[in-house]
Amino acid sequence: MLHYTAMDSAQAAMDRLCDPQYEVSAHYLIAEDGACYEMVDPKMRAWHAGVGSWRGLDDINSRSIGIELANDGSSPFAALLMTALEGLLRQILEQFDLPPKAVIGHSDMAPGRKCDPGRRFDWRRLALQGLAVWPNVTATTPTDADRFCESLVNFGYPDLGADVLLDAFRQRFRPHETGPLDDWDMAAAADLSARFGVDRDPNTA
């Protein structure tokens, strides 16, 4: 699970993560210069996710590896940081035999409550390297809020209603888009559900 630190520096984030009074931790912290710090053994539980769910499961702290990225939430992510993240994700996916769809953002499992890693994060860059997923839209689909929600819930999002899910979906897949649900949103959600959803045929890629 990817987060941004929303702090002035990686050192400030490290100080916070190591201070027991804040009761927060993460498995990894990646600094702006690409330095990667293992804060908690990835086989152990860290306290980075909070309340939320993904693919029908809660207690995400017990089911995820938290990666904090040194970023204030409004600036572009540093190039060296992104390169280090890609290397770390390859390592984690191989070590734990995880598919690219297992890589999610904090905003995915806690829509409406969290917005990190934010609209400046380049999810498509990760997807092109097989380190995350991205929708393949070849034709649009008529708008239907109920069907949109069904697709996203099957993909993994918690069922929190069309407005909340649309915002979370666009943070990741259409960060510059505004306005009401449209046909591209529908088609993208349907594709994500069909290829990566809970009800996907296990014999398909």
Backbone as JSON, one array per atom type, in Angstrom:
{
  "sequence": "MLHYTAMDSAQAAMDRLCDPQYEVSAHYLIAEDGACYEMVDPKMRAWHAGVGSWRGLDDINSRSIGIELANDGSSPFAALLMTALEGLLRQILEQFDLPPKAVIGHSDMAPGRKCDPGRRFDWRRLALQGLAVWPNVTATTPTDADRFCESLVNFGYPDLGADVLLDAFRQRFRPHETGPLDDWDMAAAADLSARFGVDRDPNTA",
  "N": [[0.83, -1.19, 0.0], [0.57, 2.18, -0.91], [1.59, 5.33, 0.31], [1.68, 8.91, 0.85], [3.88, 11.03, 2.71], [3.16, 13.58, 3.54], [4.67, 15.52, 4.83], [7.39, 17.8, 5.67], [9.88, 16.73, 5.06], [11.76, 13.69, 4.48], [13.15, 12.99, 6.76], [11.68, 14.21, 8.79], [9.37, 12.69, 8.57], [10.39, 10.18, 9.25], [11.1, 10.62, 11.9], [8.55, 10.95, 13.01], [7.39, 8.44, 12.47], [8.93, 6.84, 14.08], [8.31, 7.6, 16.61], [6.76, 6.63, 19.47], [4.51, 7.84, 20.6], [2.78, 8.63, 18.63], [1.66, 6.39, 17.54], [1.86, 5.15, 14.98], [3.12, 3.51, 12.1], [5.22, 2.21, 9.47], [6.24, -0.08, 6.93], [8.22, 0.57, 5.08], [10.12, 3.47, 4.19], [10.63, 5.82, 1.72], [12.91, 8.15, 0.68], [13.28, 11.49, -0.76], [15.6, 11.51, -2.24], [15.86, 8.94, -3.08], [16.78, 7.13, -1.2], [16.08, 4.25, 0.63], [14.41, 3.07, 3.4], [14.05, 0.42, 5.6], [11.66, 0.1, 7.91], [10.03, -1.54, 9.44], [9.99, -5.03, 9.7], [8.87, -6.63, 6.78], [7.35, -8.92, 7.1], [6.08, -8.59, 9.42], [3.46, -6.93, 11.31], [2.49, -3.59, 10.61], [1.4, -0.26, 11.51], [-0.25, 1.4, 9.54], [-2.47, 1.69, 7.88], [-5.13, 2.02, 8.95], [-8.71, 2.53, 9.38], [-10.71, 0.82, 7.04], [-11.24, -1.03, 3.95], [-10.52, -3.66, 1.59], [-11.21, -5.47, -1.28], [-13.25, -6.78, 0.06], [-12.18, -7.37, 2.52], [-11.24, -6.51, 5.85], [-9.24, -4.99, 8.49], [-6.75, -4.15, 7.37], [-4.16, -3.52, 8.07], [-3.07, -5.92, 8.93], [-2.75, -7.27, 6.62], [-1.16, -6.15, 4.71], [1.63, -4.37, 3.23], [3.13, -1.47, 4.11], [4.18, 1.4, 2.41], [5.77, 4.34, 2.71], [6.04, 7.4, 1.03], [8.19, 10.07, 0.57], [6.75, 12.99, 0.27], [4.88, 15.96, -0.2], [2.26, 15.9, -0.9], [1.23, 17.64, -2.77], [3.16, 18.23, -4.6], [5.18, 17.19, -7.46], [6.34, 13.77, -7.58], [9.61, 12.9, -6.66], [12.14, 12.03, -9.04], [14.2, 10.18, -8.39], [13.11, 9.01, -6.16], [10.88, 7.68, -7.29], [12.17, 5.81, -8.94], [13.47, 4.25, -7.0], [11.22, 3.27, -5.65], [10.08, 1.64, -7.63], [12.0, -0.4, -7.81], [11.78, -1.46, -5.22], [9.11, -2.35, -5.2], [9.21, -4.38, -7.15], [10.82, -6.19, -5.81], [9.21, -6.82, -3.55], [6.85, -7.88, -4.73], [7.89, -10.14, -5.97], [9.03, -11.52, -3.79], [6.83, -12.12, -2.15], [5.15, -13.34, -3.88], [3.11, -11.92, -5.32], [0.52, -10.47, -7.38], [0.39, -7.73, -9.82], [-2.03, -6.34, -9.31], [-2.21, -6.28, -6.61], [-0.98, -4.06, -5.64], [-1.85, -1.13, -4.19], [-3.31, 2.11, -3.37], [-3.48, 4.18, -0.4], [-5.79, 5.66, -0.52], [-7.43, 3.99, -1.98], [-8.35, 1.91, -0.31], [-9.54, 3.32, 1.67], [-11.63, 5.23, 0.81], [-12.76, 8.61, 0.67], [-11.84, 9.09, 3.2], [-9.07, 9.04, 3.12], [-6.52, 10.33, 0.92], [-4.11, 9.75, -0.19], [-1.75, 7.99, -2.31], [-2.23, 10.33, -3.77], [-3.13, 12.8, -6.34], [-0.95, 13.52, -7.85], [0.62, 11.35, -8.15], [2.13, 8.89, -10.22], [0.5, 6.47, -11.39], [0.13, 5.13, -13.79], [2.69, 4.89, -14.86], [3.79, 2.94, -13.15], [2.1, 0.8, -13.84], [2.77, 0.3, -16.51], [5.12, -1.02, -16.2], [4.4, -3.38, -15.11], [3.86, -3.24, -12.4], [1.61, -2.4, -11.18], [-1.9, -1.95, -11.86], [-3.85, -0.95, -14.75], [-6.6, 0.54, -16.46], [-7.96, -0.7, -19.56], [-9.36, 0.85, -22.04], [-11.38, 0.59, -24.71], [-13.79, 1.19, -25.84], [-16.53, 3.26, -24.98], [-19.0, 3.14, -22.3], [-22.47, 3.28, -21.56], [-23.61, 5.59, -19.06], [-24.19, 4.6, -15.75], [-24.84, 4.73, -12.53], [-25.2, 2.79, -10.54], [-24.21, 0.43, -11.72], [-21.6, 1.25, -12.12], [-20.68, 1.47, -9.45], [-20.96, -1.24, -8.7], [-19.03, -2.44, -10.35], [-16.63, -1.26, -9.38], [-16.64, -2.08, -6.71], [-16.42, -4.83, -7.08], [-13.9, -4.85, -8.2], [-12.43, -4.1, -5.99], [-12.78, -1.92, -4.23], [-14.26, -0.52, -1.22], [-17.81, -0.5, -0.56], [-19.15, 2.4, -0.83], [-20.83, 4.19, -2.04], [-21.7, 6.1, -5.01], [-20.66, 8.77, -5.39], [-18.47, 9.01, -3.59], [-16.89, 6.85, -4.41], [-16.38, 7.52, -7.08], [-14.73, 9.76, -6.8], [-12.48, 8.61, -5.49], [-11.71, 6.71, -7.4], [-11.06, 8.4, -9.57], [-8.95, 9.86, -8.48], [-6.89, 8.06, -8.71], [-6.99, 7.0, -11.38], [-7.87, 8.97, -13.19], [-6.72, 11.64, -12.67], [-6.94, 14.37, -13.33], [-9.47, 14.86, -14.08], [-12.77, 16.22, -13.86], [-16.18, 16.82, -12.81], [-19.37, 15.12, -13.46], [-19.99, 11.53, -13.26], [-18.96, 9.73, -16.13], [-19.01, 8.24, -19.48], [-16.47, 7.16, -19.99], [-15.42, 6.68, -17.46], [-17.19, 4.67, -16.7], [-16.57, 2.6, -18.55], [-13.89, 2.1, -17.94], [-14.03, 1.26, -15.26], [-15.56, -1.06, -15.58], [-13.79, -2.6, -17.09], [-11.61, -2.93, -15.3], [-12.9, -4.4, -13.33], [-13.61, -6.71, -14.78], [-11.14, -7.8, -15.53], [-9.55, -7.89, -13.22], [-11.1, -8.28, -10.99], [-12.86, -9.54, -8.03], [-14.7, -11.49, -8.82], [-13.61, -12.43, -11.14], [-12.89, -14.73, -13.78], [-10.85, -17.36, -12.83], [-9.26, -18.65, -14.66], [-8.53, -16.94, -16.63], [-6.32, -14.39, -17.91]],
  "CA": [[0.0, 0.0, 0.0], [1.38, 3.37, -1.07], [1.19, 6.53, 1.04], [2.65, 10.01, 0.92], [4.12, 11.4, 4.11], [2.55, 14.89, 3.82], [5.54, 16.23, 5.75], [8.38, 18.64, 5.0], [11.06, 15.97, 4.64], [11.79, 12.29, 4.88], [13.62, 12.92, 8.14], [10.54, 14.53, 9.65], [8.49, 11.52, 8.55], [11.04, 9.12, 10.01], [10.97, 10.95, 13.32], [7.17, 10.68, 13.39], [7.16, 6.99, 12.42], [9.68, 6.21, 15.16], [7.89, 8.16, 17.9], [5.64, 5.79, 19.91], [3.32, 8.59, 21.03], [1.88, 8.82, 17.51], [1.06, 5.08, 17.27], [1.81, 4.94, 13.54], [4.35, 2.92, 11.6], [5.17, 1.7, 8.11], [7.32, -1.03, 6.68], [9.3, 1.23, 4.34], [10.08, 4.9, 3.91], [11.54, 6.18, 0.62], [13.21, 9.58, 0.7], [13.28, 12.19, -2.05], [16.83, 11.18, -2.98], [15.83, 7.53, -3.42], [17.18, 6.27, -0.09], [14.96, 3.42, 1.06], [14.63, 2.62, 4.77], [13.13, -0.58, 6.13], [11.3, 0.52, 9.26], [9.43, -2.71, 10.08], [10.11, -6.25, 8.89], [7.65, -6.76, 5.99], [6.57, -10.07, 7.56], [5.42, -8.19, 10.66], [2.39, -5.95, 11.14], [2.75, -2.17, 10.88], [0.15, 0.48, 11.71], [-0.21, 2.44, 8.51], [-3.66, 1.72, 7.04], [-6.31, 2.54, 9.62], [-10.02, 1.96, 9.06], [-11.0, 0.69, 5.62], [-11.3, -2.41, 3.48], [-10.15, -3.89, 0.2], [-11.67, -6.77, -1.77], [-14.11, -7.37, 1.07], [-11.44, -7.69, 3.74], [-10.85, -5.37, 6.67], [-7.97, -5.15, 9.2], [-5.75, -4.11, 6.3], [-2.83, -3.51, 8.66], [-2.58, -7.29, 9.05], [-2.75, -7.89, 5.3], [-0.52, -5.26, 3.74], [2.95, -3.79, 3.45], [2.98, -0.03, 3.95], [5.33, 2.13, 1.86], [5.62, 5.79, 2.81], [6.83, 8.13, 0.05], [8.43, 11.44, 1.02], [6.09, 13.91, -0.65], [3.96, 16.8, 0.57], [0.9, 15.68, -1.37], [0.86, 18.57, -3.85], [4.3, 18.37, -5.5], [5.53, 15.96, -8.19], [7.2, 12.84, -6.87], [10.99, 13.0, -7.15], [12.52, 10.97, -9.97], [14.97, 9.15, -7.69], [12.16, 8.3, -5.31], [10.1, 6.77, -8.13], [13.04, 4.7, -9.35], [13.64, 3.39, -5.83], [9.94, 2.59, -5.42], [9.92, 0.56, -8.62], [12.85, -1.5, -7.4], [11.22, -2.06, -4.02], [7.9, -3.09, -5.56], [9.61, -5.63, -7.81], [11.31, -7.09, -4.76], [8.09, -7.27, -2.72], [5.96, -8.74, -5.51], [8.57, -11.43, -6.16], [9.23, -12.2, -2.5], [5.56, -12.6, -1.59], [4.4, -13.93, -4.99], [1.92, -11.09, -5.46], [0.28, -9.92, -8.71], [0.37, -6.26, -9.84], [-3.27, -5.78, -8.75], [-2.08, -6.18, -5.15], [-0.42, -2.74, -5.3], [-2.94, -0.16, -4.09], [-3.05, 3.31, -2.6], [-4.25, 4.36, 0.83], [-7.11, 6.17, -0.92], [-8.24, 2.91, -2.53], [-9.01, 1.14, 0.74], [-10.25, 4.24, 2.59], [-12.17, 6.37, 0.05], [-13.45, 9.61, 1.46], [-11.09, 9.35, 4.43], [-7.67, 9.25, 2.75], [-6.33, 10.73, -0.48], [-2.75, 9.47, -0.63], [-0.62, 8.87, -2.63], [-2.64, 11.6, -4.34], [-3.34, 13.0, -7.77], [0.33, 13.74, -8.53], [1.35, 10.09, -8.25], [2.04, 8.34, -11.58], [0.12, 5.06, -11.37], [0.29, 4.53, -15.13], [4.1, 4.53, -14.97], [3.97, 1.64, -12.51], [1.38, -0.22, -14.59], [3.52, -0.02, -17.73], [6.21, -1.92, -15.82], [3.84, -4.55, -14.45], [3.94, -3.03, -10.95], [0.26, -1.99, -10.78], [-2.82, -2.2, -12.98], [-4.39, 0.21, -15.42], [-7.71, 0.12, -17.32], [-7.82, -0.72, -21.01], [-10.64, 1.31, -22.54], [-11.45, 0.59, -26.18], [-15.08, 1.77, -26.19], [-17.2, 3.75, -23.78], [-20.18, 2.43, -21.82], [-23.46, 4.23, -21.04], [-23.47, 5.89, -17.64], [-25.13, 3.98, -14.83], [-24.14, 4.84, -11.25], [-25.25, 1.52, -9.83], [-23.27, -0.48, -12.37], [-20.26, 1.77, -11.82], [-20.34, 1.03, -8.1], [-20.79, -2.7, -8.71], [-17.73, -2.75, -10.96], [-15.53, -0.88, -8.51], [-16.65, -2.95, -5.53], [-15.86, -6.12, -7.5], [-12.47, -4.63, -8.37], [-11.81, -4.11, -4.66], [-13.14, -0.79, -3.39], [-15.41, -0.68, -0.32], [-19.07, 0.0, -1.11], [-19.42, 3.65, -0.12], [-21.66, 5.07, -2.83], [-21.13, 6.53, -6.28], [-19.87, 10.0, -5.31], [-17.2, 8.72, -2.91], [-16.09, 5.95, -5.24], [-15.92, 8.24, -8.27], [-13.58, 10.58, -6.41], [-11.34, 7.74, -5.24], [-11.33, 6.15, -8.7], [-10.39, 9.41, -10.39], [-7.66, 10.19, -7.89], [-5.89, 7.11, -9.2], [-7.0, 6.7, -12.81], [-8.16, 10.17, -13.99], [-6.48, 12.66, -11.64], [-7.24, 15.74, -13.75], [-10.85, 14.91, -14.55], [-13.78, 16.74, -12.94], [-17.53, 16.68, -13.34], [-20.11, 13.92, -13.1], [-19.65, 10.23, -13.84], [-19.15, 9.72, -17.58], [-18.92, 6.94, -20.15], [-15.12, 6.61, -19.86], [-15.36, 6.12, -16.11], [-17.94, 3.41, -16.73], [-15.83, 1.57, -19.3], [-12.67, 1.78, -17.2], [-14.42, 0.48, -14.09], [-15.97, -2.38, -16.06], [-12.58, -3.34, -17.49], [-10.88, -3.31, -14.08], [-13.67, -5.47, -12.69], [-13.56, -7.93, -15.59], [-9.78, -8.39, -15.6], [-8.86, -7.99, -11.93], [-12.05, -8.29, -9.9], [-13.06, -10.7, -7.17], [-15.46, -12.5, -9.53], [-12.96, -12.74, -12.4], [-12.62, -16.14, -14.08], [-9.45, -17.61, -12.46], [-8.53, -19.24, -15.78], [-8.17, -15.9, -17.57], [-5.14, -13.61, -17.51]],
  "C": [[0.87, 1.25, 0.0], [0.74, 4.56, -0.36], [2.12, 7.68, 0.64], [2.74, 10.47, 2.36], [3.4, 12.67, 4.51], [3.34, 15.66, 4.87], [6.64, 16.95, 4.98], [9.56, 17.87, 4.46], [10.92, 14.52, 5.06], [12.24, 12.15, 6.33], [12.49, 13.22, 9.11], [9.57, 13.35, 9.72], [9.08, 10.38, 9.36], [10.91, 9.38, 11.51], [9.56, 10.63, 13.81], [6.91, 9.17, 13.46], [7.87, 6.26, 13.56], [9.27, 6.69, 16.55], [6.65, 7.39, 18.38], [4.39, 6.56, 20.3], [2.31, 8.75, 19.89], [1.19, 7.51, 17.07], [0.84, 4.86, 15.78], [3.15, 4.38, 13.09], [4.14, 2.48, 10.17], [6.36, 0.78, 7.91], [8.51, -0.36, 6.01], [9.04, 2.71, 4.24], [11.09, 5.16, 2.8], [11.68, 7.69, 0.6], [13.24, 10.16, -0.71], [14.5, 11.83, -2.88], [16.92, 9.7, -3.33], [16.3, 6.61, -2.31], [15.94, 5.54, 0.44], [15.28, 2.82, 2.43], [13.59, 1.58, 5.14], [12.89, -0.25, 7.6], [10.75, -0.63, 10.09], [9.63, -3.89, 9.15], [8.82, -6.46, 8.11], [6.8, -7.98, 6.35], [5.81, -9.76, 8.85], [4.34, -7.14, 10.34], [2.9, -4.54, 11.44], [1.41, -1.44, 10.9], [0.11, 1.67, 10.76], [-1.55, 2.65, 7.8], [-4.86, 2.37, 7.72], [-7.59, 1.86, 9.15], [-10.24, 1.94, 7.55], [-11.09, -0.77, 5.24], [-10.87, -2.46, 2.02], [-10.52, -5.31, -0.17], [-12.46, -7.54, -0.7], [-13.44, -7.71, 2.38], [-11.14, -6.41, 4.52], [-9.56, -5.73, 7.43], [-6.81, -5.18, 8.2], [-4.33, -4.03, 6.85], [-2.23, -4.92, 8.74], [-2.39, -7.96, 7.7], [-1.97, -7.08, 4.27], [0.87, -4.84, 4.2], [2.85, -2.31, 3.13], [4.27, 0.63, 3.5], [5.02, 3.61, 1.91], [6.58, 6.47, 1.83], [6.96, 9.58, 0.49], [7.91, 12.42, -0.02], [5.06, 14.69, 0.15], [2.51, 16.68, 0.13], [0.47, 16.59, -2.5], [1.97, 18.75, -4.88], [4.51, 17.09, -6.3], [6.42, 15.07, -7.34], [8.59, 12.85, -7.5], [11.35, 11.79, -8.01], [13.27, 9.84, -9.27], [14.08, 8.35, -6.75], [11.37, 7.28, -6.13], [10.92, 5.57, -8.58], [13.25, 3.72, -8.2], [12.37, 2.62, -5.52], [9.76, 1.43, -6.38], [10.77, -0.65, -8.25], [12.3, -2.22, -6.18], [9.97, -2.87, -4.35], [8.23, -4.4, -6.27], [10.05, -6.65, -6.77], [10.14, -7.67, -3.95], [7.18, -8.23, -3.49], [6.58, -10.11, -5.73], [8.66, -12.2, -4.84], [7.94, -12.83, -1.98], [4.64, -13.19, -2.66], [3.05, -13.23, -5.18], [1.76, -10.61, -6.9], [0.27, -8.4, -8.67], [-0.89, -5.65, -9.23], [-3.2, -5.65, -7.23], [-1.53, -4.83, -4.71], [-1.55, -1.72, -5.33], [-2.47, 1.08, -3.34], [-3.88, 3.34, -1.34], [-5.67, 4.82, 0.5], [-8.0, 5.09, -1.5], [-9.0, 2.17, -1.43], [-9.77, 2.02, 1.74], [-10.78, 5.45, 1.83], [-12.94, 7.32, 0.94], [-12.73, 9.97, 2.74], [-9.64, 9.69, 4.12], [-7.55, 9.58, 1.27], [-4.9, 10.46, -0.96], [-2.66, 8.12, -1.36], [-0.98, 10.1, -3.47], [-2.65, 11.67, -5.85], [-2.04, 13.25, -8.54], [1.11, 12.44, -8.72], [1.07, 9.43, -9.59], [1.77, 6.83, -11.54], [0.36, 4.39, -12.73], [1.75, 4.12, -15.35], [4.37, 3.18, -14.34], [3.31, 0.53, -13.33], [2.13, -0.63, -15.85], [4.69, -0.96, -17.45], [5.71, -3.18, -15.12], [3.87, -4.47, -12.94], [2.63, -2.5, -10.38], [-0.63, -2.3, -11.98], [-3.37, -0.89, -13.51], [-5.52, -0.24, -16.34], [-7.36, 0.2, -18.8], [-9.18, -0.39, -21.6], [-10.6, 1.4, -24.05], [-12.77, 1.17, -26.68], [-15.76, 2.2, -24.9], [-18.49, 2.96, -23.5], [-21.17, 3.43, -21.27], [-23.39, 4.38, -19.52], [-24.6, 5.26, -16.82], [-24.42, 3.9, -13.47], [-24.12, 3.52, -10.5], [-24.27, 0.53, -10.41], [-21.83, -0.05, -12.12], [-19.81, 1.31, -10.44], [-20.11, -0.47, -8.03], [-19.43, -3.09, -9.27], [-16.58, -2.43, -10.02], [-15.48, -1.72, -7.24], [-16.09, -4.33, -5.9], [-14.36, -6.01, -7.74], [-11.76, -4.63, -7.02], [-12.24, -3.02, -3.72], [-14.25, -1.15, -2.39], [-16.64, -0.01, -0.91], [-19.51, 1.23, -0.34], [-20.23, 4.64, -0.94], [-20.93, 5.69, -4.0], [-20.23, 7.76, -6.16], [-18.5, 9.76, -4.68], [-16.32, 7.86, -3.78], [-15.59, 6.64, -6.5], [-14.7, 9.08, -7.93], [-12.34, 9.73, -6.18], [-10.81, 7.14, -6.54], [-10.56, 7.17, -9.52], [-9.08, 9.87, -9.78], [-6.56, 9.31, -8.47], [-5.82, 7.03, -10.73], [-7.3, 7.89, -13.72], [-7.94, 11.4, -13.12], [-6.83, 14.08, -12.03], [-8.69, 15.91, -14.19], [-11.77, 15.46, -13.45], [-15.15, 16.49, -13.55], [-18.16, 15.35, -12.98], [-19.54, 12.66, -13.75], [-19.91, 10.27, -15.34], [-18.88, 8.34, -18.16], [-17.53, 6.32, -20.03], [-14.93, 6.0, -18.47], [-16.04, 4.75, -16.08], [-17.13, 2.3, -17.39], [-14.57, 1.15, -18.54], [-12.98, 0.92, -15.99], [-14.82, -0.94, -14.49], [-14.77, -3.22, -16.45], [-11.79, -3.8, -16.28], [-11.58, -4.46, -13.37], [-13.52, -6.78, -13.44], [-12.19, -8.6, -15.53], [-9.16, -8.66, -14.24], [-9.8, -8.17, -10.74], [-12.15, -9.59, -9.14], [-13.75, -11.82, -7.93], [-14.84, -12.88, -10.87], [-12.75, -14.24, -12.56], [-11.16, -16.43, -13.77], [-8.62, -18.2, -13.59], [-8.14, -18.21, -16.84], [-7.01, -15.09, -17.02], [-5.56, -12.39, -16.7]]
}
